[in-house]
């Protein structure tokens, strides 16, 4: 192993007590997206303690931050991305907010990587950054940061996400689908249920929307996915509902297709409203993009984790996976978002995973993941040929649709 990578491991190991405490502090103070005041504060305080200048409220987002360390000369910028938002209903007892997706470990891993690689600042040309990216869970924080220019000077983005299942869960190069949210609200006219002809049943329109979507499913692509719930269907069975609403999650292989599905749903909702005479309010959220893992970077991370005694595997290409706002970043610049298992059985987005995210084993995995990310960052900064390979792969894998859009 090169001396520089040994140095990275030693430096991160020296921070183990503080990194462990960071993971536990964030875990003990779970906060929802865009509310991560304490969580981002724990990270910023640690970085400032060790001499880094931190921009809090980066890009006018209250719980975002950024810190940089310049190398010996100008060059590319490698950024480690930190997430730290929690989930509702994922506390250990299932009743409150908790880290059911292990974002306390993501942030700990990225802080470890930043501390490890910046220790070699006198040996590389370029810059190492850490960017705090709030509200991954449904808030599309990275998309808003992209729109505000947070990644305009970044050349490579790296992060790790916890998983489960042992070695089969240690995935490199796992993709993700595009996703967005839709809310449909129908306003009618309430009346006594004994005389429904005097009202406009908003719930009838809402149910019609679901039925129309189901009727359209045979025309969808196999990977299209629309799942919805009725969030308001009335308050009493003897009253014709004057208001009804539904919420949907939409997934597809690409942002383009996701947008097409939203327009199909809009048409269904408009017809549902017209059927009863209700009025419609149709809202769709930001689309988080499909992910384009950079295989040269994935392979480097896989090789570096092997040096640390952790075996990683490539994913089953037949499987469909979830969504994340890192996808939007991966369209703009080469990025990796690889997975390390922290538990054999606990499923993500559950109270059990929240418990698993605070175990000594999980924190050790996060710290070792930080070592692997930092070592991969060193590979990038120290090897011009490798950087060109990464960029060439990125250029050929991104669809022309996105390039032309830019």
Tab-separated table of C-alpha atoms in Angstrom:
chain	number	residue	atom	x	y	z
A	1	UNK	CA	0.000	0.000	0.000
A	2	UNK	CA	1.393	3.475	-0.880
A	3	UNK	CA	2.677	5.544	2.007
A	4	UNK	CA	-0.010	8.155	1.353
A	5	UNK	CA	-2.806	5.653	1.896
A	6	UNK	CA	-1.173	4.352	5.046
A	7	UNK	CA	-1.007	7.949	6.228
A	8	UNK	CA	-4.726	8.441	5.483
A	9	UNK	CA	-5.609	5.371	7.542
A	10	UNK	CA	-3.438	6.494	10.446
A	11	UNK	CA	-4.865	10.020	10.444
A	12	UNK	CA	-8.473	8.848	10.398
A	13	UNK	CA	-7.711	6.280	13.081
A	14	UNK	CA	-6.394	9.083	15.282
A	15	UNK	CA	-9.802	10.782	14.984
A	16	UNK	CA	-11.754	7.616	15.843
A	17	UNK	CA	-12.944	8.783	19.304
A	18	UNK	CA	-14.226	12.090	17.911
A	19	UNK	CA	-15.787	10.446	14.865
A	20	UNK	CA	-17.522	7.914	17.084
A	21	UNK	CA	-18.901	10.687	19.259
A	22	UNK	CA	-20.031	12.601	16.171
A	23	UNK	CA	-22.013	9.600	14.922
A	24	UNK	CA	-23.615	9.147	18.337
A	25	UNK	CA	-24.391	12.845	18.806
A	26	UNK	CA	-26.155	13.118	15.452
A	27	UNK	CA	-27.987	9.871	16.152
A	28	UNK	CA	-29.137	11.131	19.563
A	29	UNK	CA	-30.500	14.378	18.088
A	30	UNK	CA	-32.477	13.284	15.010
A	31	UNK	CA	-33.896	16.100	12.912
A	32	UNK	CA	-36.046	16.161	9.804
A	33	UNK	CA	-34.899	17.644	6.514
A	34	UNK	CA	-34.082	21.359	6.543
A	35	UNK	CA	-34.355	21.289	10.339
A	36	UNK	CA	-30.922	19.721	10.978
A	37	UNK	CA	-29.637	22.629	13.070
A	38	UNK	CA	-27.969	20.554	15.783
A	39	UNK	CA	-26.749	17.850	13.422
A	40	UNK	CA	-25.027	20.222	11.021
A	41	UNK	CA	-23.747	22.145	14.038
A	42	UNK	CA	-22.024	19.064	15.457
A	43	UNK	CA	-20.165	18.599	12.174
A	44	UNK	CA	-19.214	22.253	11.770
A	45	UNK	CA	-18.016	22.468	15.370
A	46	UNK	CA	-15.734	19.468	14.877
A	47	UNK	CA	-14.260	20.858	11.665
A	48	UNK	CA	-13.694	24.289	13.196
A	49	UNK	CA	-12.094	22.677	16.236
A	50	UNK	CA	-9.445	21.274	13.920
A	51	UNK	CA	-8.683	24.518	12.166
A	52	UNK	CA	-10.966	24.454	9.147
A	53	UNK	CA	-12.897	27.511	8.045
A	54	UNK	CA	-16.517	26.468	7.643
A	55	UNK	CA	-19.171	28.320	5.682
A	56	UNK	CA	-22.398	27.685	7.561
A	57	UNK	CA	-25.670	28.271	5.757
A	58	UNK	CA	-23.936	27.514	2.464
A	59	UNK	CA	-25.835	28.730	-0.617
A	60	UNK	CA	-28.381	30.387	1.680
A	61	UNK	CA	-29.568	27.026	2.985
A	62	UNK	CA	-29.616	27.230	6.761
A	63	UNK	CA	-28.438	23.688	7.497
A	64	UNK	CA	-25.960	23.314	4.652
A	65	UNK	CA	-22.241	23.977	5.073
A	66	UNK	CA	-18.948	23.762	3.243
A	67	UNK	CA	-15.287	23.556	4.178
A	68	UNK	CA	-12.260	23.417	1.874
A	69	UNK	CA	-8.560	22.680	2.046
A	70	UNK	CA	-6.293	23.823	-0.767
A	71	UNK	CA	-3.389	21.596	-1.742
A	72	UNK	CA	0.066	22.746	-2.736
A	73	UNK	CA	-1.171	24.195	-6.027
A	74	UNK	CA	-4.172	24.577	-8.317
A	75	UNK	CA	-5.925	21.484	-9.602
A	76	UNK	CA	-9.187	19.530	-9.505
A	77	UNK	CA	-11.640	19.633	-6.624
A	78	UNK	CA	-12.796	16.479	-4.861
A	79	UNK	CA	-15.866	16.877	-2.641
A	80	UNK	CA	-17.173	14.508	0.010
A	81	UNK	CA	-20.920	14.850	0.544
A	82	UNK	CA	-22.510	14.606	3.984
A	83	UNK	CA	-26.138	13.822	4.781
A	84	UNK	CA	-27.608	14.090	8.280
A	85	UNK	CA	-31.404	14.273	8.120
A	86	UNK	CA	-33.582	11.701	9.882
A	87	UNK	CA	-36.984	10.120	9.251
A	88	UNK	CA	-40.388	10.281	10.962
A	89	UNK	CA	-41.588	7.074	12.583
A	90	UNK	CA	-38.084	5.629	12.733
A	91	UNK	CA	-37.091	6.217	16.351
A	92	UNK	CA	-36.254	3.006	18.232
A	93	UNK	CA	-39.836	2.804	19.518
A	94	UNK	CA	-41.279	3.693	16.118
A	95	UNK	CA	-43.135	6.722	17.440
A	96	UNK	CA	-40.802	9.615	16.702
A	97	UNK	CA	-38.036	10.903	14.470
A	98	UNK	CA	-35.003	8.662	14.144
A	99	UNK	CA	-32.050	7.771	11.943
A	100	UNK	CA	-33.763	4.913	10.166
A	101	UNK	CA	-31.557	5.423	7.117
A	102	UNK	CA	-28.260	5.829	8.941
A	103	UNK	CA	-27.472	9.354	7.822
A	104	UNK	CA	-25.526	9.881	11.024
A	105	UNK	CA	-23.102	7.364	9.506
A	106	UNK	CA	-23.013	9.066	6.105
A	107	UNK	CA	-21.929	12.335	7.675
A	108	UNK	CA	-19.392	10.608	9.919
A	109	UNK	CA	-17.944	8.784	6.921
A	110	UNK	CA	-17.586	11.968	4.867
A	111	UNK	CA	-16.041	13.889	7.762
A	112	UNK	CA	-13.542	11.048	8.219
A	113	UNK	CA	-12.693	11.125	4.511
A	114	UNK	CA	-12.239	14.899	4.566
A	115	UNK	CA	-9.968	14.792	7.610
A	116	UNK	CA	-7.935	11.945	6.155
A	117	UNK	CA	-7.347	13.360	2.691
A	118	UNK	CA	-6.688	16.943	3.782
A	119	UNK	CA	-3.799	15.623	5.888
A	120	UNK	CA	-1.993	15.108	2.557
A	121	UNK	CA	-2.592	18.664	1.339
A	122	UNK	CA	1.142	19.235	0.896
A	123	UNK	CA	1.319	16.287	-1.514
A	124	UNK	CA	-1.391	17.029	-4.093
A	125	UNK	CA	-2.420	19.802	-6.454
A	126	UNK	CA	-6.072	20.642	-6.097
A	127	UNK	CA	-8.666	21.112	-3.385
A	128	UNK	CA	-10.601	18.855	-1.042
A	129	UNK	CA	-14.060	19.934	0.097
A	130	UNK	CA	-16.838	18.654	2.298
A	131	UNK	CA	-20.355	19.828	1.515
A	132	UNK	CA	-23.247	19.387	3.907
A	133	UNK	CA	-26.312	18.410	1.905
A	134	UNK	CA	-29.528	18.644	3.943
A	135	UNK	CA	-32.909	17.045	3.391
A	136	UNK	CA	-32.102	14.042	1.214
A	137	UNK	CA	-35.239	12.319	2.492
A	138	UNK	CA	-37.844	13.885	0.246
A	139	UNK	CA	-36.435	17.401	0.352
A	140	UNK	CA	-34.099	17.144	-2.667
A	141	UNK	CA	-31.427	19.180	-0.899
A	142	UNK	CA	-28.748	18.408	-3.478
A	143	UNK	CA	-31.034	19.506	-6.309
A	144	UNK	CA	-31.514	22.891	-4.673
A	145	UNK	CA	-27.780	23.147	-4.013
A	146	UNK	CA	-27.119	22.358	-7.674
A	147	UNK	CA	-29.540	25.074	-8.739
A	148	UNK	CA	-27.689	27.536	-6.509
A	149	UNK	CA	-24.285	26.698	-7.964
A	150	UNK	CA	-22.902	24.639	-5.082
A	151	UNK	CA	-21.284	22.142	-7.452
A	152	UNK	CA	-20.137	24.500	-10.192
A	153	UNK	CA	-16.506	24.318	-9.045
A	154	UNK	CA	-16.571	20.627	-8.022
A	155	UNK	CA	-15.009	18.044	-10.338
A	156	UNK	CA	-15.674	14.793	-8.455
A	157	UNK	CA	-18.225	13.906	-5.745
A	158	UNK	CA	-17.958	10.956	-3.361
A	159	UNK	CA	-20.099	9.561	-0.560
A	160	UNK	CA	-21.038	6.297	1.134
A	161	UNK	CA	-24.469	5.068	2.196
A	162	UNK	CA	-25.099	2.366	4.811
A	163	UNK	CA	-26.982	-0.763	3.789
A	164	UNK	CA	-27.681	-4.187	5.275
A	165	UNK	CA	-27.361	-7.849	4.389
A	166	UNK	CA	-23.665	-8.484	4.935
A	167	UNK	CA	-21.328	-8.782	1.945
A	168	UNK	CA	-24.202	-8.845	-0.600
A	169	UNK	CA	-25.160	-5.428	0.759
A	170	UNK	CA	-21.670	-4.008	0.173
A	171	UNK	CA	-22.580	-2.662	-3.244
A	172	UNK	CA	-20.516	-0.584	-5.648
A	173	UNK	CA	-21.996	0.940	-8.764
A	174	UNK	CA	-25.614	0.614	-7.689
A	175	UNK	CA	-27.928	2.788	-9.723
A	176	UNK	CA	-31.216	4.420	-8.785
A	177	UNK	CA	-34.384	5.550	-10.485
A	178	UNK	CA	-35.740	9.018	-10.985
A	179	UNK	CA	-38.458	10.011	-8.543
A	180	UNK	CA	-40.849	12.789	-7.674
A	181	UNK	CA	-43.911	13.446	-5.556
A	182	UNK	CA	-47.401	14.479	-6.637
A	183	UNK	CA	-50.268	15.921	-4.593
A	184	UNK	CA	-53.786	16.144	-6.021
A	185	UNK	CA	-56.426	18.119	-4.117
A	186	UNK	CA	-60.093	18.170	-5.101
A	187	UNK	CA	-62.532	20.763	-3.789
A	188	UNK	CA	-66.250	20.142	-4.205
A	189	UNK	CA	-69.315	21.095	-2.197
A	190	UNK	CA	-70.365	19.362	0.985
A	191	UNK	CA	-73.901	18.391	1.846
A	192	UNK	CA	-75.910	15.834	3.798
A	193	UNK	CA	-75.378	12.343	2.454
A	194	UNK	CA	-79.141	11.796	2.238
A	195	UNK	CA	-79.234	14.313	-0.625
A	196	UNK	CA	-75.958	13.832	-2.516
A	197	UNK	CA	-77.392	15.559	-5.586
A	198	UNK	CA	-77.020	18.845	-3.720
A	199	UNK	CA	-73.270	18.484	-3.351
A	200	UNK	CA	-70.115	17.832	-5.343
A	201	UNK	CA	-68.343	14.765	-4.008
A	202	UNK	CA	-64.628	15.522	-3.922
A	203	UNK	CA	-63.869	11.971	-2.808
A	204	UNK	CA	-65.497	10.566	-5.945
A	205	UNK	CA	-63.020	12.563	-8.019
A	206	UNK	CA	-60.141	11.394	-5.862
A	207	UNK	CA	-61.138	7.742	-6.236
A	208	UNK	CA	-61.544	8.244	-9.980
A	209	UNK	CA	-57.947	9.454	-10.161
A	210	UNK	CA	-56.723	6.197	-8.632
A	211	UNK	CA	-58.953	4.160	-10.937
A	212	UNK	CA	-57.726	5.990	-14.036
A	213	UNK	CA	-54.090	5.478	-13.062
A	214	UNK	CA	-54.758	1.773	-12.554
A	215	UNK	CA	-56.486	1.613	-15.940
A	216	UNK	CA	-53.415	3.183	-17.560
A	217	UNK	CA	-50.914	0.753	-16.044
A	218	UNK	CA	-50.954	-1.683	-18.996
A	219	UNK	CA	-49.594	1.169	-21.131
A	220	UNK	CA	-46.731	1.933	-18.739
A	221	UNK	CA	-43.180	0.740	-19.114
A	222	UNK	CA	-42.335	-2.171	-16.830
A	223	UNK	CA	-40.067	-0.023	-14.664
A	224	UNK	CA	-42.645	2.755	-14.175
A	225	UNK	CA	-43.998	2.916	-10.655
A	226	UNK	CA	-46.802	5.055	-9.219
A	227	UNK	CA	-47.880	4.495	-5.629
A	228	UNK	CA	-50.405	6.669	-3.838
A	229	UNK	CA	-52.475	7.123	-0.715
A	230	UNK	CA	-55.610	9.126	0.062
A	231	UNK	CA	-54.557	11.681	2.649
A	232	UNK	CA	-58.001	13.215	3.181
A	233	UNK	CA	-61.227	11.478	2.240
A	234	UNK	CA	-63.704	13.258	4.459
A	235	UNK	CA	-64.545	13.258	8.144
A	236	UNK	CA	-67.895	11.508	8.458
A	237	UNK	CA	-69.751	8.943	6.381
A	238	UNK	CA	-73.014	10.893	6.499
A	239	UNK	CA	-71.456	13.963	4.873
A	240	UNK	CA	-70.580	14.287	1.185
A	241	UNK	CA	-66.890	15.308	1.314
A	242	UNK	CA	-66.236	18.851	0.165
A	243	UNK	CA	-62.512	18.160	0.015
A	244	UNK	CA	-60.318	15.174	-0.757
A	245	UNK	CA	-56.619	14.815	-1.423
A	246	UNK	CA	-54.101	12.194	-2.453
A	247	UNK	CA	-50.334	11.927	-2.378
A	248	UNK	CA	-48.234	9.891	-4.804
A	249	UNK	CA	-44.635	8.815	-5.282
A	250	UNK	CA	-43.652	8.425	-8.925
A	251	UNK	CA	-40.573	6.494	-10.078
A	252	UNK	CA	-39.168	5.829	-13.533
A	253	UNK	CA	-35.879	5.003	-15.219
A	254	UNK	CA	-35.187	8.618	-16.191
A	255	UNK	CA	-36.173	12.136	-15.210
A	256	UNK	CA	-37.639	12.527	-18.684
A	257	UNK	CA	-39.934	9.529	-18.213
A	258	UNK	CA	-40.807	10.643	-14.683
A	259	UNK	CA	-41.980	13.959	-16.100
A	260	UNK	CA	-44.076	12.141	-18.704
A	261	UNK	CA	-45.793	10.107	-15.989
A	262	UNK	CA	-46.574	13.277	-14.050
A	263	UNK	CA	-48.297	14.711	-17.119
A	264	UNK	CA	-50.309	11.502	-17.562
A	265	UNK	CA	-51.399	11.822	-13.935
A	266	UNK	CA	-52.288	15.473	-14.444
A	267	UNK	CA	-54.598	14.499	-17.294
A	268	UNK	CA	-56.217	11.810	-15.150
A	269	UNK	CA	-56.731	14.295	-12.325
A	270	UNK	CA	-58.257	16.902	-14.627
A	271	UNK	CA	-60.726	14.365	-16.002
A	272	UNK	CA	-61.559	13.194	-12.481
A	273	UNK	CA	-62.344	16.748	-11.429
A	274	UNK	CA	-64.400	17.462	-14.553
A	275	UNK	CA	-66.467	14.325	-13.970
A	276	UNK	CA	-68.004	15.711	-10.764
A	277	UNK	CA	-67.501	19.429	-11.236
A	278	UNK	CA	-64.864	19.642	-8.508
A	279	UNK	CA	-61.934	22.012	-8.776
A	280	UNK	CA	-58.414	20.616	-8.893
A	281	UNK	CA	-55.124	21.720	-7.362
A	282	UNK	CA	-52.339	19.576	-8.825
A	283	UNK	CA	-48.805	19.925	-7.492
A	284	UNK	CA	-45.653	18.029	-8.389
A	285	UNK	CA	-42.314	18.271	-6.653
A	286	UNK	CA	-38.729	18.440	-7.794
A	287	UNK	CA	-37.623	15.370	-9.734
A	288	UNK	CA	-34.633	13.580	-8.278
A	289	UNK	CA	-32.722	12.066	-11.167
A	290	UNK	CA	-31.685	8.543	-11.943
A	291	UNK	CA	-28.139	7.789	-10.835
A	292	UNK	CA	-25.124	7.342	-13.100
A	293	UNK	CA	-22.434	5.580	-11.039
A	294	UNK	CA	-18.940	6.214	-12.326
A	295	UNK	CA	-17.453	2.737	-12.720
A	296	UNK	CA	-13.770	3.735	-12.676
A	297	UNK	CA	-14.366	5.507	-9.361
A	298	UNK	CA	-16.512	2.605	-8.121
A	299	UNK	CA	-13.724	0.152	-8.920
A	300	UNK	CA	-11.150	2.290	-7.127
A	301	UNK	CA	-13.345	2.448	-4.024
A	302	UNK	CA	-13.931	-1.312	-4.192
A	303	UNK	CA	-10.179	-1.928	-4.411
A	304	UNK	CA	-9.466	0.427	-1.531
A	305	UNK	CA	-12.081	-1.191	0.689
A	306	UNK	CA	-10.495	-4.570	-0.078
A	307	UNK	CA	-7.245	-3.182	1.328
A	308	UNK	CA	-9.206	-2.497	4.519
A	309	UNK	CA	-10.551	-6.042	4.633
A	310	UNK	CA	-14.064	-5.303	3.353
A	311	UNK	CA	-15.294	-7.182	0.296
A	312	UNK	CA	-17.631	-5.321	-2.052
A	313	UNK	CA	-19.723	-6.624	-4.937
A	314	UNK	CA	-21.418	-5.251	-8.035
A	315	UNK	CA	-25.249	-5.136	-7.967
A	316	UNK	CA	-27.669	-7.420	-9.753
A	317	UNK	CA	-28.566	-5.450	-12.920
A	318	UNK	CA	-32.063	-6.953	-12.905
A	319	UNK	CA	-33.057	-5.353	-9.617
A	320	UNK	CA	-34.896	-2.067	-9.269
A	321	UNK	CA	-33.697	0.268	-6.565
A	322	UNK	CA	-34.842	3.391	-4.772
A	323	UNK	CA	-34.057	7.024	-5.444
A	324	UNK	CA	-31.809	9.785	-4.123
A	325	UNK	CA	-30.868	13.339	-5.004
A	326	UNK	CA	-27.250	12.263	-5.635
A	327	UNK	CA	-28.573	11.274	-9.070
A	328	UNK	CA	-28.834	14.919	-10.115
A	329	UNK	CA	-25.228	15.466	-9.045
A	330	UNK	CA	-24.099	12.406	-11.025
A	331	UNK	CA	-25.453	13.948	-14.227
A	332	UNK	CA	-23.391	17.103	-13.753
A	333	UNK	CA	-20.118	15.566	-12.527
A	334	UNK	CA	-18.614	12.098	-11.934
A	335	UNK	CA	-19.948	10.771	-8.632
A	336	UNK	CA	-20.118	7.638	-6.506
A	337	UNK	CA	-22.632	6.666	-3.839
A	338	UNK	CA	-21.575	3.190	-2.750
A	339	UNK	CA	-22.994	1.003	0.005
A	340	UNK	CA	-21.560	-0.687	3.095
A	341	UNK	CA	-23.609	-3.071	5.215
A	342	UNK	CA	-23.965	-2.209	8.900
A	343	UNK	CA	-26.312	-5.049	9.886
A	344	UNK	CA	-27.221	-8.483	8.576
A	345	UNK	CA	-30.999	-8.174	8.771
A	346	UNK	CA	-32.332	-4.710	9.657
A	347	UNK	CA	-34.163	-3.053	6.764
A	348	UNK	CA	-33.658	0.629	5.991
A	349	UNK	CA	-36.336	3.148	6.985
A	350	UNK	CA	-37.325	1.126	10.052
A	351	UNK	CA	-36.864	1.517	13.818
A	352	UNK	CA	-34.587	-1.545	13.748
A	353	UNK	CA	-32.253	0.236	11.343
A	354	UNK	CA	-32.189	3.250	13.627
A	355	UNK	CA	-30.962	0.991	16.424
A	356	UNK	CA	-28.377	-0.592	14.117
A	357	UNK	CA	-27.059	2.841	13.082
A	358	UNK	CA	-25.675	3.527	16.552
A	359	UNK	CA	-23.861	0.236	17.163
A	360	UNK	CA	-20.069	0.084	17.472
A	361	UNK	CA	-19.983	-2.135	14.386
A	362	UNK	CA	-21.918	0.372	12.271
A	363	UNK	CA	-19.705	3.250	13.358
A	364	UNK	CA	-16.597	1.211	12.589
A	365	UNK	CA	-17.962	0.533	9.097
A	366	UNK	CA	-18.561	4.262	8.598
A	367	UNK	CA	-15.029	5.123	9.698
A	368	UNK	CA	-13.536	2.484	7.409
A	369	UNK	CA	-15.764	3.782	4.640
A	370	UNK	CA	-14.232	7.199	5.234
A	371	UNK	CA	-10.796	5.664	4.846
A	372	UNK	CA	-11.853	4.107	1.547
A	373	UNK	CA	-13.334	7.364	0.258
A	374	UNK	CA	-10.218	9.316	1.224
A	375	UNK	CA	-7.981	6.737	-0.462
A	376	UNK	CA	-10.121	7.000	-3.588
A	377	UNK	CA	-9.864	10.774	-3.406
A	378	UNK	CA	-6.082	10.391	-3.302
A	379	UNK	CA	-6.212	8.152	-6.383
A	380	UNK	CA	-8.104	10.893	-8.202
A	381	UNK	CA	-5.923	13.804	-7.145
A	382	UNK	CA	-2.616	12.021	-7.701
A	383	UNK	CA	-3.261	10.452	-11.119
A	384	UNK	CA	-4.039	12.564	-14.177
A	385	UNK	CA	-4.601	9.493	-16.360
A	386	UNK	CA	-7.146	8.168	-13.874
A	387	UNK	CA	-8.963	11.511	-13.881
A	388	UNK	CA	-9.174	11.395	-17.665
A	389	UNK	CA	-10.543	7.844	-17.527
A	390	UNK	CA	-13.199	8.953	-15.041
A	391	UNK	CA	-14.234	11.926	-17.147
A	392	UNK	CA	-14.301	9.906	-20.375
A	393	UNK	CA	-16.590	7.344	-18.751
A	394	UNK	CA	-18.861	10.092	-17.452
A	395	UNK	CA	-19.056	11.757	-20.855
A	396	UNK	CA	-20.131	8.564	-22.589
A	397	UNK	CA	-22.627	7.386	-19.955
A	398	UNK	CA	-24.716	10.567	-19.650
A	399	UNK	CA	-27.566	10.606	-22.211
A	400	UNK	CA	-27.452	13.282	-24.878
A	401	UNK	CA	-30.817	14.512	-23.596
A	402	UNK	CA	-29.140	15.980	-20.532
A	403	UNK	CA	-26.145	17.329	-22.438
A	404	UNK	CA	-28.374	19.099	-24.926
A	405	UNK	CA	-30.467	20.465	-22.085
A	406	UNK	CA	-27.385	22.075	-20.606
